[in-house]
Amino acid sequence: MRWSSCTCLGLLIALITITSVQANTYDAVNDFTAGNNPSGQWSYLYSSTIGGLQTALTPSGDFPGSTNPWDWSGENVPDSVSVIKNTSGTPTTYESTIVQPTNLLLVDPEEDAADVQWKAPTTGIYDISGVFQNIDQSGHTDSHPVEVLLNNSALLPLYSSTISSSDGSATFNFDQLVAAGDTLDFVVAGSPSNYQFLSTGFDATISVPEPSLGLVLMGGLILRRTISYRTLET
């Protein structure tokens, strides 16, 4: 039996389609929208401690000194946990010492733990990269933890570091197998004795890497050899 050229072409197209699925990319800053929590794959939460019982932040008015309403707030100080997007187009200054650029969310935990959470839509090995950065220019920022957790589990953090005035930036980049419905929790934490000057800039990009062109070409070569073998058999 000979394979027709149409059949061969169809199989090759199917193989390429399977091996070159479009990569989905999620970005904490770009995906942030006002008025919805959760918003797509993202949620904005807080808890009393890292890995603790989570509560959804509720929408509030403008952050003091801000000209945009893109924030979520819990209670009054020292529990006014906030996650804010700067939509002004230029760096925005709050309370004279906090300077938020447009490419970072402002995450302020005060005495709690602020959590920007992402939920996986499908199972896969995701590429996870981003940064936590001190954006309070007062010089009084005490050391406070920043972590990336899987399913809000504080026992084995995927990433852990600290932010302070002297060590003001922590970047991360790793791959992680995540099941559909699992969450990645990007946490900035304070404490009852340390709730001032903790405003932290944050962004994360999460994506499924696209298969390489080499994989597609290899698949085509294997299919070609299979077709040739079948042809010789007949």
mmCIF file of C-alpha atoms in Angstrom:
data_model
loop_
_atom_site.group_PDB
_atom_site.id
_atom_site.type_symbol
_atom_site.label_atom_id
_atom_site.label_comp_id
_atom_site.label_asym_id
_atom_site.label_seq_id
_atom_site.Cartn_x
_atom_site.Cartn_y
_atom_site.Cartn_z
ATOM 1 C CA MET A 1 0.000 0.000 0.000
ATOM 2 C CA ARG A 2 1.320 3.436 -0.918
ATOM 3 C CA TRP A 3 0.580 6.527 1.157
ATOM 4 C CA SER A 4 -0.859 9.375 -0.903
ATOM 5 C CA SER A 5 0.836 12.772 -0.893
ATOM 6 C CA CYS A 6 -2.316 14.287 0.640
ATOM 7 C CA THR A 7 -2.209 11.825 3.526
ATOM 8 C CA CYS A 8 1.489 12.521 4.116
ATOM 9 C CA LEU A 9 0.920 16.284 4.039
ATOM 10 C CA GLY A 10 -2.004 15.970 6.424
ATOM 11 C CA LEU A 11 0.050 13.969 8.918
ATOM 12 C CA LEU A 12 2.894 16.450 8.730
ATOM 13 C CA ILE A 13 0.546 19.387 9.341
ATOM 14 C CA ALA A 14 -1.004 17.562 12.284
ATOM 15 C CA LEU A 15 2.415 16.865 13.777
ATOM 16 C CA ILE A 16 3.518 20.481 13.417
ATOM 17 C CA THR A 17 0.238 21.677 14.908
ATOM 18 C CA ILE A 18 0.665 19.421 17.950
ATOM 19 C CA THR A 19 4.296 20.404 18.546
ATOM 20 C CA SER A 20 3.952 24.156 18.029
ATOM 21 C CA VAL A 21 1.080 25.154 20.285
ATOM 22 C CA GLN A 22 1.044 28.908 20.840
ATOM 23 C CA ALA A 23 2.637 29.849 24.159
ATOM 24 C CA ASN A 24 0.427 31.724 26.622
ATOM 25 C CA THR A 25 2.089 34.457 28.654
ATOM 26 C CA TYR A 26 0.693 36.080 31.785
ATOM 27 C CA ASP A 27 2.079 39.272 33.297
ATOM 28 C CA ALA A 28 1.160 40.581 36.760
ATOM 29 C CA VAL A 29 1.389 44.238 35.740
ATOM 30 C CA ASN A 30 -0.106 44.067 32.255
ATOM 31 C CA ASP A 31 -2.973 41.799 33.337
ATOM 32 C CA PHE A 32 -3.972 43.905 36.355
ATOM 33 C CA THR A 33 -7.472 45.374 35.986
ATOM 34 C CA ALA A 34 -9.633 47.422 38.340
ATOM 35 C CA GLY A 35 -12.964 46.329 39.760
ATOM 36 C CA ASN A 36 -12.524 42.571 39.586
ATOM 37 C CA ASN A 37 -11.012 40.200 42.116
ATOM 38 C CA PRO A 38 -10.183 37.637 40.849
ATOM 39 C CA SER A 39 -9.241 39.192 37.515
ATOM 40 C CA GLY A 40 -8.656 36.477 34.911
ATOM 41 C CA GLN A 41 -6.011 34.151 36.331
ATOM 42 C CA TRP A 42 -4.958 36.665 38.995
ATOM 43 C CA SER A 43 -6.278 37.258 42.517
ATOM 44 C CA TYR A 44 -5.296 39.814 45.184
ATOM 45 C CA LEU A 45 -5.302 38.457 48.727
ATOM 46 C CA TYR A 46 -3.940 38.923 52.211
ATOM 47 C CA SER A 47 -3.370 36.770 55.287
ATOM 48 C CA SER A 48 -2.022 37.289 58.788
ATOM 49 C CA THR A 49 1.118 35.262 58.043
ATOM 50 C CA ILE A 50 2.868 33.725 55.044
ATOM 51 C CA GLY A 51 0.894 30.640 54.055
ATOM 52 C CA GLY A 52 -2.014 31.592 56.331
ATOM 53 C CA LEU A 53 -5.750 31.675 55.652
ATOM 54 C CA GLN A 54 -6.309 33.970 52.694
ATOM 55 C CA THR A 55 -8.882 36.734 52.344
ATOM 56 C CA ALA A 56 -9.679 38.560 49.117
ATOM 57 C CA LEU A 57 -8.814 42.247 49.116
ATOM 58 C CA THR A 58 -11.732 44.565 48.394
ATOM 59 C CA PRO A 59 -11.704 47.613 46.094
ATOM 60 C CA SER A 60 -11.176 50.984 47.720
ATOM 61 C CA GLY A 61 -10.751 54.592 46.657
ATOM 62 C CA ASP A 62 -7.564 56.246 45.503
ATOM 63 C CA PHE A 63 -4.403 55.465 47.397
ATOM 64 C CA PRO A 64 -3.277 58.709 49.146
ATOM 65 C CA GLY A 65 -1.497 60.849 46.585
ATOM 66 C CA SER A 66 -2.554 58.640 43.688
ATOM 67 C CA THR A 67 -4.564 59.819 40.715
ATOM 68 C CA ASN A 68 -5.835 56.375 39.776
ATOM 69 C CA PRO A 69 -8.175 53.915 41.548
ATOM 70 C CA TRP A 70 -6.266 50.733 40.792
ATOM 71 C CA ASP A 71 -5.831 49.439 44.311
ATOM 72 C CA TRP A 72 -7.263 46.890 46.719
ATOM 73 C CA SER A 73 -7.365 47.561 50.420
ATOM 74 C CA GLY A 74 -8.201 45.470 53.480
ATOM 75 C CA GLU A 75 -8.768 47.506 56.665
ATOM 76 C CA ASN A 76 -7.260 50.596 58.275
ATOM 77 C CA VAL A 77 -3.560 50.978 59.165
ATOM 78 C CA PRO A 78 -1.764 48.730 60.086
ATOM 79 C CA ASP A 79 -3.987 46.335 58.103
ATOM 80 C CA SER A 80 -4.499 48.390 54.951
ATOM 81 C CA VAL A 81 -2.888 45.883 52.623
ATOM 82 C CA SER A 82 -2.628 47.315 49.114
ATOM 83 C CA VAL A 83 -1.845 46.189 45.577
ATOM 84 C CA ILE A 84 -1.717 49.125 43.185
ATOM 85 C CA LYS A 85 -1.050 49.631 39.494
ATOM 86 C CA ASN A 86 0.362 52.951 38.346
ATOM 87 C CA THR A 87 -1.585 53.942 35.240
ATOM 88 C CA SER A 88 -0.423 57.567 35.118
ATOM 89 C CA GLY A 89 2.234 56.930 32.467
ATOM 90 C CA THR A 90 5.066 58.279 34.650
ATOM 91 C CA PRO A 91 6.542 57.313 38.056
ATOM 92 C CA THR A 92 4.104 58.282 40.813
ATOM 93 C CA THR A 93 5.101 59.463 44.302
ATOM 94 C CA TYR A 94 2.976 58.579 47.347
ATOM 95 C CA GLU A 95 3.410 59.933 50.874
ATOM 96 C CA SER A 96 6.597 61.735 49.763
ATOM 97 C CA THR A 97 8.854 58.652 49.943
ATOM 98 C CA ILE A 98 7.219 55.922 47.834
ATOM 99 C CA VAL A 99 8.065 56.140 44.139
ATOM 100 C CA GLN A 100 6.195 53.635 41.971
ATOM 101 C CA PRO A 101 7.303 53.115 38.355
ATOM 102 C CA THR A 102 4.778 52.150 35.694
ATOM 103 C CA ASN A 103 6.283 48.687 35.159
ATOM 104 C CA LEU A 104 5.830 47.430 38.744
ATOM 105 C CA LEU A 105 2.826 46.871 40.969
ATOM 106 C CA LEU A 106 3.040 48.440 44.414
ATOM 107 C CA VAL A 107 2.520 45.750 47.061
ATOM 108 C CA ASP A 108 2.280 46.929 50.684
ATOM 109 C CA PRO A 109 1.630 44.259 53.347
ATOM 110 C CA GLU A 110 1.834 46.488 56.443
ATOM 111 C CA GLU A 111 1.605 43.990 59.350
ATOM 112 C CA ASP A 112 0.120 41.194 57.215
ATOM 113 C CA ALA A 113 1.179 39.203 54.138
ATOM 114 C CA ALA A 114 0.070 40.533 50.753
ATOM 115 C CA ASP A 115 -0.423 37.918 48.045
ATOM 116 C CA VAL A 116 -0.636 38.398 44.282
ATOM 117 C CA GLN A 117 -1.875 34.969 43.247
ATOM 118 C CA TRP A 118 -1.948 33.302 39.817
ATOM 119 C CA LYS A 119 -4.010 30.185 39.046
ATOM 120 C CA ALA A 120 -2.823 27.736 36.360
ATOM 121 C CA PRO A 121 -5.404 27.200 33.591
ATOM 122 C CA THR A 122 -3.742 23.996 32.363
ATOM 123 C CA THR A 123 -1.092 21.531 33.480
ATOM 124 C CA GLY A 124 2.386 22.266 32.192
ATOM 125 C CA ILE A 125 5.971 23.220 32.915
ATOM 126 C CA TYR A 126 5.849 26.994 33.273
ATOM 127 C CA ASP A 127 8.685 29.482 33.013
ATOM 128 C CA ILE A 128 8.377 31.890 35.962
ATOM 129 C CA SER A 129 10.407 35.062 36.224
ATOM 130 C CA GLY A 130 10.083 38.405 37.947
ATOM 131 C CA VAL A 131 11.302 40.821 40.575
ATOM 132 C CA PHE A 132 10.567 42.182 44.044
ATOM 133 C CA GLN A 133 12.050 45.660 44.533
ATOM 134 C CA ASN A 134 12.120 48.214 47.343
ATOM 135 C CA ILE A 135 10.380 51.398 46.135
ATOM 136 C CA ASP A 136 10.290 53.295 49.449
ATOM 137 C CA GLN A 137 13.007 55.953 49.319
ATOM 138 C CA SER A 138 12.866 56.847 53.027
ATOM 139 C CA GLY A 139 15.909 54.749 53.907
ATOM 140 C CA HIS A 140 13.977 53.152 56.774
ATOM 141 C CA THR A 141 12.886 49.954 55.036
ATOM 142 C CA ASP A 142 13.461 47.079 57.436
ATOM 143 C CA SER A 143 14.297 43.602 56.149
ATOM 144 C CA HIS A 144 11.104 41.755 55.245
ATOM 145 C CA PRO A 145 10.506 38.459 53.414
ATOM 146 C CA VAL A 146 9.334 37.969 49.855
ATOM 147 C CA GLU A 147 8.434 34.486 48.653
ATOM 148 C CA VAL A 148 6.950 32.505 45.766
ATOM 149 C CA LEU A 149 4.785 29.619 46.991
ATOM 150 C CA LEU A 150 3.030 26.715 45.291
ATOM 151 C CA ASN A 151 -0.564 26.431 46.513
ATOM 152 C CA ASN A 152 0.176 28.862 49.355
ATOM 153 C CA SER A 153 2.424 26.298 51.068
ATOM 154 C CA ALA A 154 5.039 28.042 53.216
ATOM 155 C CA LEU A 155 6.833 24.781 54.080
ATOM 156 C CA LEU A 156 8.768 24.525 50.810
ATOM 157 C CA PRO A 157 8.813 27.902 49.055
ATOM 158 C CA LEU A 158 9.747 27.872 45.386
ATOM 159 C CA TYR A 159 11.696 31.079 45.996
ATOM 160 C CA SER A 160 12.574 33.025 49.129
ATOM 161 C CA SER A 161 14.489 36.231 49.738
ATOM 162 C CA THR A 162 14.368 39.478 51.721
ATOM 163 C CA ILE A 163 13.984 43.136 50.782
ATOM 164 C CA SER A 164 15.466 46.087 52.694
ATOM 165 C CA SER A 165 16.889 49.553 52.125
ATOM 166 C CA SER A 166 20.398 48.160 51.703
ATOM 167 C CA ASP A 167 19.430 45.069 49.667
ATOM 168 C CA GLY A 168 16.532 46.414 47.669
ATOM 169 C CA SER A 169 16.003 43.987 44.796
ATOM 170 C CA ALA A 170 15.371 40.261 44.461
ATOM 171 C CA THR A 171 14.924 38.621 41.064
ATOM 172 C CA PHE A 172 13.761 35.097 40.299
ATOM 173 C CA ASN A 173 13.704 32.874 37.212
ATOM 174 C CA PHE A 174 12.863 29.165 37.311
ATOM 175 C CA ASP A 175 10.754 26.454 35.688
ATOM 176 C CA GLN A 176 8.019 24.678 37.599
ATOM 177 C CA LEU A 177 5.602 21.855 36.843
ATOM 178 C CA VAL A 178 2.157 23.162 37.763
ATOM 179 C CA ALA A 179 -1.137 21.233 37.569
ATOM 180 C CA ALA A 180 -4.348 22.822 36.331
ATOM 181 C CA GLY A 181 -5.945 24.675 39.242
ATOM 182 C CA ASP A 182 -2.703 25.008 41.204
ATOM 183 C CA THR A 183 -1.728 28.480 42.349
ATOM 184 C CA LEU A 184 1.504 30.419 42.436
ATOM 185 C CA ASP A 185 1.492 32.877 45.325
ATOM 186 C CA PHE A 186 3.803 35.879 45.128
ATOM 187 C CA VAL A 187 3.968 37.099 48.727
ATOM 188 C CA VAL A 188 5.328 40.250 50.373
ATOM 189 C CA ALA A 189 5.188 40.044 54.184
ATOM 190 C CA GLY A 190 5.445 42.442 57.111
ATOM 191 C CA SER A 191 4.880 41.948 60.830
ATOM 192 C CA PRO A 192 3.059 43.635 63.745
ATOM 193 C CA SER A 193 6.337 45.226 64.868
ATOM 194 C CA ASN A 194 7.441 46.110 61.348
ATOM 195 C CA TYR A 195 4.696 47.550 59.174
ATOM 196 C CA GLN A 196 6.069 50.884 57.944
ATOM 197 C CA PHE A 197 8.158 51.623 54.866
ATOM 198 C CA LEU A 198 7.469 48.203 53.312
ATOM 199 C CA SER A 199 6.098 49.249 49.909
ATOM 200 C CA THR A 200 7.567 46.790 47.430
ATOM 201 C CA GLY A 201 7.498 46.898 43.635
ATOM 202 C CA PHE A 202 6.597 43.621 41.979
ATOM 203 C CA ASP A 203 6.150 41.999 38.589
ATOM 204 C CA ALA A 204 6.046 38.402 37.391
ATOM 205 C CA THR A 205 5.822 36.836 33.951
ATOM 206 C CA ILE A 206 4.522 33.280 33.629
ATOM 207 C CA SER A 207 4.624 31.382 30.352
ATOM 208 C CA VAL A 208 4.737 27.959 28.762
ATOM 209 C CA PRO A 209 7.847 27.890 26.539
ATOM 210 C CA GLU A 210 7.072 27.193 22.893
ATOM 211 C CA PRO A 211 8.590 24.004 21.440
ATOM 212 C CA SER A 212 11.716 24.746 19.464
ATOM 213 C CA LEU A 213 11.798 24.781 15.677
ATOM 214 C CA GLY A 214 14.257 21.912 15.946
ATOM 215 C CA LEU A 215 11.616 19.742 17.555
ATOM 216 C CA VAL A 216 9.216 20.450 14.704
ATOM 217 C CA LEU A 217 11.869 19.733 12.063
ATOM 218 C CA MET A 218 12.862 16.520 13.834
ATOM 219 C CA GLY A 219 9.231 15.445 13.826
ATOM 220 C CA GLY A 220 9.049 16.117 10.104
ATOM 221 C CA LEU A 221 12.191 14.062 9.481
ATOM 222 C CA ILE A 222 10.828 11.121 11.480
ATOM 223 C CA LEU A 223 7.556 11.286 9.563
ATOM 224 C CA ARG A 224 9.408 11.399 6.234
ATOM 225 C CA ARG A 225 11.452 8.319 7.113
ATOM 226 C CA THR A 226 8.309 6.507 8.264
ATOM 227 C CA ILE A 227 6.578 7.302 4.970
ATOM 228 C CA SER A 228 9.613 6.130 2.965
ATOM 229 C CA TYR A 229 9.725 2.871 4.935
ATOM 230 C CA ARG A 230 6.032 2.265 4.357
ATOM 231 C CA THR A 231 6.485 2.907 0.651
ATOM 232 C CA LEU A 232 9.352 0.406 0.408
ATOM 233 C CA GLU A 233 7.276 -2.177 2.238
ATOM 234 C CA THR A 234 4.708 -2.104 -0.547
#
